[in-house]
Short mmCIF file of C-alpha atoms in Angstrom, two decimals:
data_model
loop_
_atom_site.label_atom_id
_atom_site.label_comp_id
_atom_site.label_asym_id
_atom_site.label_seq_id
_atom_site.Cartn_x
_atom_site.Cartn_y
_atom_site.Cartn_z
CA UNK A 165 40.71 54.36 -33.85
CA UNK A 166 41.02 55.93 -37.17
CA UNK A 167 37.71 57.34 -36.72
CA UNK A 168 38.60 59.14 -33.28
CA UNK A 169 41.57 60.66 -35.05
CA UNK A 170 39.42 62.05 -37.95
CA UNK A 171 36.95 63.42 -35.34
CA UNK A 172 39.53 64.88 -33.36
CA UNK A 173 41.11 66.70 -36.83
CA UNK A 174 37.63 67.66 -38.04
CA UNK A 175 37.22 69.47 -34.31
CA UNK A 176 40.43 71.38 -34.80
CA UNK A 177 39.63 72.06 -38.20
CA UNK A 178 36.38 73.75 -37.27
CA UNK A 179 37.99 75.66 -34.21
CA UNK A 180 40.54 77.12 -36.47
CA UNK A 181 37.97 78.11 -38.87
CA UNK A 182 35.82 79.84 -36.26
CA UNK A 183 39.12 81.66 -34.56
CA UNK A 184 40.11 83.12 -38.01
CA UNK A 185 36.80 83.99 -38.68
CA UNK A 186 36.82 86.04 -35.22
CA UNK A 187 40.15 87.49 -35.98
CA UNK A 188 39.27 88.89 -39.06
CA UNK A 189 35.50 89.68 -38.33
CA UNK A 190 35.48 90.36 -34.57
CA UNK A 191 31.79 89.06 -34.47
CA UNK A 192 32.20 86.09 -32.35
CA UNK A 193 33.34 87.41 -29.17
CA UNK A 194 32.17 90.38 -27.20
CA UNK A 195 34.00 91.50 -23.97
CA UNK A 196 31.60 92.47 -20.93
CA UNK A 197 32.47 95.93 -21.24
CA UNK A 198 31.05 96.14 -24.73
CA UNK A 199 27.95 94.51 -23.63
CA UNK A 200 24.60 95.91 -22.26
CA UNK A 201 21.12 94.38 -21.58
CA UNK A 202 19.86 95.38 -25.09
CA UNK A 203 22.55 92.58 -26.43
CA UNK A 204 20.20 89.59 -25.14
CA UNK A 205 19.65 88.48 -28.81
CA UNK A 206 23.39 88.48 -29.73
CA UNK A 207 25.17 87.02 -26.52
CA UNK A 208 21.95 85.52 -24.55
CA UNK A 209 20.25 86.62 -21.22
CA UNK A 210 23.41 85.76 -18.61
CA UNK A 211 25.83 87.23 -20.72
CA UNK A 212 24.11 90.49 -21.19
CA UNK A 213 23.38 90.93 -17.50
CA UNK A 214 26.95 90.21 -16.81
CA UNK A 215 28.05 92.70 -19.32
CA UNK A 216 25.53 95.25 -18.16
CA UNK A 217 26.84 94.64 -14.52
CA UNK A 218 30.58 95.36 -15.69
CA UNK A 219 29.59 98.42 -17.43
CA UNK A 220 27.51 99.70 -14.59
CA UNK A 221 29.17 98.82 -11.55
CA UNK A 222 32.91 99.10 -12.21
CA UNK A 223 32.93 102.97 -12.72
CA UNK A 224 31.18 102.96 -9.13
CA UNK A 225 34.22 101.20 -7.97
CA UNK A 226 32.25 97.79 -7.17
CA UNK A 227 34.89 95.17 -8.81
CA UNK A 228 33.05 92.83 -10.93
CA UNK A 229 35.67 90.68 -13.16
CA UNK A 230 35.67 91.52 -16.93
CA UNK A 231 35.08 88.61 -19.31
CA UNK A 232 33.77 87.74 -22.55
CA UNK A 233 30.71 86.04 -24.42
CA UNK A 234 30.60 84.05 -27.32
CA UNK A 235 27.95 85.17 -29.48
CA UNK A 236 25.18 83.56 -31.08
CA UNK A 237 26.83 84.00 -34.36
CA UNK A 238 29.82 82.00 -33.61
CA UNK A 239 27.34 79.24 -32.40
CA UNK A 240 25.61 79.38 -35.67
CA UNK A 241 29.13 79.61 -37.38
CA UNK A 242 30.09 76.23 -35.95
CA UNK A 243 26.95 74.53 -36.69
CA UNK A 244 27.14 75.58 -40.25
CA UNK A 245 30.86 74.74 -40.55
CA UNK A 246 30.64 71.13 -38.84
CA UNK A 247 27.11 70.40 -40.75
CA UNK A 248 25.38 69.84 -37.72
CA UNK A 249 22.54 72.27 -38.82
CA UNK A 250 21.85 69.83 -41.73
CA UNK A 251 20.91 66.83 -39.46
#
């Protein structure tokens, strides 16, 4: 049971670190309105396509819900913080 508590605490600390970094640097989340198809390396193909759809179709009156993407940088920061990248 103690191991589970430590795991939950560790996860919580990592999430807090990622959120603090996001707030200060703004590198970890991109809104679809900011994303183009050229951002595939940053947010992946599906998110880049969703961003492109939002940016191109919304001004034409086609309803596309806005959303956000977690960047590859956020993923790599989480791996580094948790030590998973060293395994």
